[in-house]
């Protein structure tokens, strides 16, 4: 069932600016929608508003055809998975998963069948009679999923569900969730600060910043056509270079980029993604530390191997730092090592005109 | 002898001298005239009535304070209100006040010369020198026990658990019964049993308000006191042995029960 949020606003007592400020977005039926943003961007509050755990000061929520304003949290039929798992500590895995069914007074036989199916779904058959304290983090989170799914929710809400897990388990559970979703197609809203999680899991991304929606769209569109400087820097981890416009172009750091429509002298911000940079190793003139044609060179401060790619921390000729990702094979082919002088070319930059503060 | 083995030896001597030895002395005295005399001392109607009164009032107080203490702990754990600090301090007051003073306060409050006492007296209700006064004194003296047992457990319960229960469709009453109560029940029971054990031995607060009428308002500890006063050390010791045995076995049972319950639920934390 699709969810529509219109103009959601929420102030907390004592907080000056609203935690959630006029937030409007759609979560399409049967899809995973991600609320992506840094901590404090209001995304978890939006999730709690949807669940009914908080009440909005203003705005409207509609689930399918139903206005949620007069529907209590208990009656919304949403499954909520908490970052802290929030399992009932004194109940076994089986009792935890049964809880929502017992509330609904489902006949015991049906309860047992449903719970057995859920336990199988999350592959915890051998641990059904354990207490949460006897499980690993990944297992606990699977119990939390099973408990939320057992009530056959109309909407599944996931609040940073993988944040407390170690890296390997996180990747495994992410893939498991993807498969689970492909089988069941429960409309899902996922809150995360991890853009790779958003890219991998969701069909629809809503980027949030300081309580507001910055951009909403398919992950690829958000990545390739960021609507604001914040999105450009947050999604993709771009380096910000600043400069001034002159005749439709701008010199930012030591690069020259197109700045169409910019008035002469206007501030220009260029965001450069780590993958959108070409680094080559020219012949260096040892006297000037420039290349043999006199072009100024950047310096490789540090190389970090991330497996297939290498992260290069560069210092540009004007002293600005820049992060670049390159295939490990390419780095090896060029023979680039720490301390080298290198030539830097921009394949692409996202250019914003005007004075932005992010 | 190395320094490492000196400290445990010291501790053992201290525990033995100050704790075990007096208990042994009471045990030996209780049976000094043989098991028959021990049984006879307990079988005397005055002793039996005193013991019965003590167990009955203690049990009532344990039940009442289990409920009241849990509610107080709940208010303290969940309210962020202005008076919380004051309330918190007030709860411990009964521990800070000498129990004899507690008794005195009750005499002043509900004695026939007070307004409240006179008002009750006019309606034919007598509090002072009845079992009701004993219960009130014990309720006051043991009030902090359940609160202090339950409060830390309540504060430790993740608020997310209540939110999770709500999203699963549970209204607050259901959540309290199925999520909160099972989590705090061991602490409530432990607090109640400690309250009972404490009530068994209370002397100071009771002796002033009870009137100490044999067979009616004379409690077991006051009975022990009377026996000592009249030189009946065997009788005093016999009752003491029963009180010690009862309260020690209760504490052992609670402790074992709580550990067995807690172990699988907190593993690896």
Short mmCIF file of C-alpha atoms in Angstrom, two decimals, chain A residues 128-354:
data_model
loop_
_atom_site.label_atom_id
_atom_site.label_comp_id
_atom_site.label_asym_id
_atom_site.label_seq_id
_atom_site.Cartn_x
_atom_site.Cartn_y
_atom_site.Cartn_z
CA UNK A 128 13.43 -20.56 18.61
CA UNK A 129 13.52 -21.19 22.35
CA UNK A 130 16.52 -18.97 23.12
CA UNK A 131 16.29 -15.59 24.80
CA UNK A 132 17.51 -12.48 22.92
CA UNK A 133 20.56 -12.20 25.18
CA UNK A 134 21.69 -15.60 23.89
CA UNK A 135 21.73 -14.48 20.24
CA UNK A 136 24.24 -12.58 18.09
CA UNK A 137 23.42 -9.11 16.77
CA UNK A 138 22.51 -10.41 13.31
CA UNK A 139 20.25 -13.09 14.77
CA UNK A 140 18.52 -10.56 17.02
CA UNK A 141 17.83 -8.30 14.06
CA UNK A 142 16.33 -11.25 12.13
CA UNK A 143 14.02 -11.90 15.09
CA UNK A 144 13.00 -8.22 14.99
CA UNK A 145 12.18 -8.57 11.27
CA UNK A 146 10.20 -11.77 11.88
CA UNK A 147 8.25 -10.13 14.73
CA UNK A 148 7.40 -7.12 12.55
CA UNK A 149 6.45 -9.25 9.53
CA UNK A 150 4.35 -11.75 11.52
CA UNK A 151 1.47 -9.29 11.80
CA UNK A 152 1.45 -9.02 7.97
CA UNK A 153 1.96 -5.25 8.07
CA UNK A 154 0.63 -2.97 5.37
CA UNK A 155 3.83 -1.01 5.68
CA UNK A 156 7.28 -2.02 6.95
CA UNK A 157 9.32 0.70 8.65
CA UNK A 158 13.05 0.10 9.19
CA UNK A 159 15.01 2.51 11.38
CA UNK A 160 18.73 2.07 10.62
CA UNK A 161 18.22 -1.69 10.92
CA UNK A 162 21.81 -2.62 10.11
CA UNK A 163 23.68 0.20 11.83
CA UNK A 164 24.59 -1.75 14.97
CA UNK A 165 25.96 -4.77 13.10
CA UNK A 166 29.51 -5.50 12.00
CA UNK A 167 30.36 -5.00 8.33
CA UNK A 168 30.14 -8.59 7.09
CA UNK A 169 26.81 -9.33 8.81
CA UNK A 170 25.48 -6.00 7.56
CA UNK A 171 26.16 -6.93 3.93
CA UNK A 172 24.66 -10.41 4.39
CA UNK A 173 21.49 -9.06 6.02
CA UNK A 174 21.18 -6.40 3.34
CA UNK A 175 21.16 -9.06 0.63
CA UNK A 176 18.74 -11.14 2.69
CA UNK A 177 16.38 -8.17 2.99
CA UNK A 178 16.59 -7.58 -0.77
CA UNK A 179 15.59 -11.21 -1.47
CA UNK A 180 12.87 -11.08 1.18
CA UNK A 181 11.43 -7.97 -0.41
CA UNK A 182 11.49 -9.52 -3.86
CA UNK A 183 9.41 -12.42 -2.51
CA UNK A 184 6.89 -10.47 -0.46
CA UNK A 185 6.74 -6.95 -1.88
CA UNK A 186 5.72 -5.31 1.38
CA UNK A 187 5.83 -1.54 0.95
CA UNK A 188 8.93 -0.56 2.93
CA UNK A 189 10.44 2.67 4.20
CA UNK A 190 14.09 2.38 5.20
CA UNK A 191 15.90 5.05 7.20
CA UNK A 192 19.66 5.11 6.75
CA UNK A 193 22.67 7.42 6.69
CA UNK A 194 24.56 4.95 4.48
CA UNK A 195 24.24 5.88 0.83
CA UNK A 196 25.45 2.49 -0.43
CA UNK A 197 22.61 0.88 1.56
CA UNK A 198 20.17 3.28 -0.10
CA UNK A 199 21.58 2.57 -3.56
CA UNK A 200 21.57 -1.19 -3.12
CA UNK A 201 18.18 -1.64 -1.51
CA UNK A 202 15.81 0.98 -2.75
CA UNK A 203 13.91 1.95 -5.86
CA UNK A 204 13.16 5.39 -4.49
CA UNK A 205 15.43 7.68 -2.46
CA UNK A 206 14.36 10.71 -0.40
CA UNK A 207 17.40 12.74 0.68
CA UNK A 208 16.83 14.66 3.91
CA UNK A 209 18.83 17.49 5.47
CA UNK A 210 18.00 19.61 8.52
CA UNK A 211 14.41 18.39 8.68
CA UNK A 212 13.65 19.05 5.02
CA UNK A 213 13.53 16.99 1.84
CA UNK A 214 16.41 18.00 -0.42
CA UNK A 215 15.64 15.70 -3.32
CA UNK A 216 13.53 12.65 -4.11
CA UNK A 217 13.86 10.25 -7.01
CA UNK A 218 15.37 6.99 -8.23
CA UNK A 219 18.83 6.36 -6.72
CA UNK A 220 20.59 6.81 -10.06
CA UNK A 221 18.95 10.15 -10.72
CA UNK A 222 19.82 11.42 -7.23
CA UNK A 223 23.40 10.35 -7.76
CA UNK A 224 23.84 11.65 -11.29
CA UNK A 225 21.76 14.81 -11.09
CA UNK A 226 21.99 16.14 -7.53
CA UNK A 227 19.46 18.94 -7.04
CA UNK A 228 21.47 20.80 -4.42
CA UNK A 229 25.04 21.19 -3.19
CA UNK A 230 24.12 19.15 -0.10
CA UNK A 231 22.96 16.19 -2.16
CA UNK A 232 26.06 16.43 -4.35
CA UNK A 233 28.37 16.26 -1.36
CA UNK A 234 26.40 13.80 0.79
CA UNK A 235 25.53 11.29 -1.94
CA UNK A 236 28.82 10.20 -3.39
CA UNK A 237 31.21 11.95 -1.03
CA UNK A 238 32.31 14.67 -3.48
CA UNK A 239 35.14 17.13 -2.92
CA UNK A 240 34.02 20.78 -2.89
CA UNK A 241 36.11 23.26 -4.91
CA UNK A 242 35.27 26.98 -4.91
CA UNK A 243 35.90 29.76 -7.38
CA UNK A 244 34.42 32.70 -9.31
CA UNK A 245 32.62 32.84 -12.64
CA UNK A 246 34.13 34.64 -15.65
CA UNK A 247 32.52 34.58 -19.11
CA UNK A 248 30.47 31.43 -18.53
CA UNK A 249 33.36 29.51 -17.03
CA UNK A 250 34.94 29.39 -13.62
CA UNK A 251 38.36 28.71 -12.20
CA UNK A 252 37.88 26.47 -9.18
CA UNK A 253 41.10 25.53 -7.44
CA UNK A 254 43.40 24.80 -10.40
CA UNK A 255 40.64 23.62 -12.75
CA UNK A 256 38.52 25.40 -15.28
CA UNK A 257 34.88 24.30 -15.39
CA UNK A 258 31.83 25.36 -17.40
CA UNK A 259 29.48 27.62 -15.43
CA UNK A 260 26.72 28.37 -17.92
CA UNK A 261 24.48 31.30 -17.04
CA UNK A 262 26.67 32.53 -14.20
CA UNK A 263 27.12 36.29 -13.92
CA UNK A 264 30.73 37.43 -13.94
CA UNK A 265 32.13 37.39 -10.43
CA UNK A 266 29.43 35.07 -9.05
CA UNK A 267 30.50 32.43 -6.54
CA UNK A 268 30.79 28.98 -8.07
CA UNK A 269 30.93 25.69 -6.19
CA UNK A 270 32.06 22.60 -8.04
CA UNK A 271 31.52 19.15 -6.52
CA UNK A 272 33.86 16.47 -7.81
CA UNK A 273 33.04 12.81 -7.17
CA UNK A 274 35.95 10.50 -6.30
CA UNK A 275 35.34 8.45 -9.45
CA UNK A 276 35.11 11.44 -11.78
CA UNK A 277 38.82 12.22 -11.72
CA UNK A 278 41.63 11.02 -14.01
CA UNK A 279 45.05 10.83 -12.44
CA UNK A 280 48.13 10.26 -14.59
CA UNK A 281 51.85 10.37 -13.93
CA UNK A 282 53.66 12.75 -16.30
CA UNK A 283 57.37 13.32 -16.70
CA UNK A 284 58.30 15.76 -13.91
CA UNK A 285 60.75 18.60 -14.07
CA UNK A 286 62.72 18.05 -10.86
CA UNK A 287 63.64 21.73 -10.55
CA UNK A 288 60.10 23.18 -10.49
CA UNK A 289 58.07 20.11 -9.44
CA UNK A 290 55.86 20.92 -12.47
CA UNK A 291 55.60 18.67 -15.50
CA UNK A 292 57.89 19.23 -18.47
CA UNK A 293 55.28 21.49 -20.14
CA UNK A 294 55.19 23.72 -17.03
CA UNK A 295 51.72 22.53 -15.80
CA UNK A 296 51.41 22.55 -12.01
CA UNK A 297 51.08 19.08 -10.44
CA UNK A 298 49.23 17.67 -7.46
CA UNK A 299 50.90 15.51 -4.83
CA UNK A 300 49.79 12.05 -3.70
CA UNK A 301 49.71 12.26 0.06
CA UNK A 302 48.35 8.82 0.82
CA UNK A 303 47.26 5.64 -0.97
CA UNK A 304 44.69 3.39 0.68
CA UNK A 305 43.83 0.02 -0.85
CA UNK A 306 40.10 -0.77 -0.63
CA UNK A 307 40.30 -4.03 -2.58
CA UNK A 308 39.44 -3.46 -6.25
CA UNK A 309 39.83 0.27 -5.95
CA UNK A 310 42.45 2.52 -4.44
CA UNK A 311 41.65 5.71 -2.55
CA UNK A 312 44.10 8.53 -3.25
CA UNK A 313 44.34 11.50 -0.93
CA UNK A 314 45.67 14.31 -3.12
CA UNK A 315 46.91 17.79 -2.31
CA UNK A 316 46.12 20.07 -5.25
CA UNK A 317 48.70 22.70 -6.31
CA UNK A 318 46.78 25.40 -4.40
CA UNK A 319 46.84 23.29 -1.24
CA UNK A 320 43.21 22.04 -1.40
CA UNK A 321 42.71 18.36 -0.51
CA UNK A 322 40.85 16.02 -2.89
CA UNK A 323 39.74 12.40 -2.61
CA UNK A 324 39.96 10.19 -5.69
CA UNK A 325 38.97 6.56 -6.29
CA UNK A 326 40.77 4.66 -9.05
CA UNK A 327 40.82 1.01 -10.11
CA UNK A 328 43.74 -0.70 -8.42
CA UNK A 329 44.96 -2.03 -11.77
CA UNK A 330 45.14 1.49 -13.21
CA UNK A 331 47.12 2.76 -10.23
CA UNK A 332 49.54 -0.13 -10.67
CA UNK A 333 49.80 0.43 -14.44
CA UNK A 334 50.73 4.07 -13.91
CA UNK A 335 53.09 3.11 -11.11
CA UNK A 336 51.61 5.75 -8.77
CA UNK A 337 52.99 5.68 -5.22
CA UNK A 338 52.80 7.97 -2.20
CA UNK A 339 54.68 11.24 -2.63
CA UNK A 340 54.42 11.20 -6.44
CA UNK A 341 53.64 14.32 -8.47
CA UNK A 342 50.57 13.65 -10.61
CA UNK A 343 48.46 15.35 -13.27
CA UNK A 344 44.77 15.67 -12.37
CA UNK A 345 41.91 15.94 -14.88
CA UNK A 346 38.23 16.29 -14.08
CA UNK A 347 35.98 13.96 -16.09
CA UNK A 348 32.95 15.61 -14.54
CA UNK A 349 31.98 18.15 -11.89
CA UNK A 350 28.55 19.18 -10.52
CA UNK A 351 28.56 22.97 -10.67
CA UNK A 352 26.35 25.20 -8.52
CA UNK A 353 26.20 28.95 -8.89
CA UNK A 354 25.64 31.29 -5.97
#
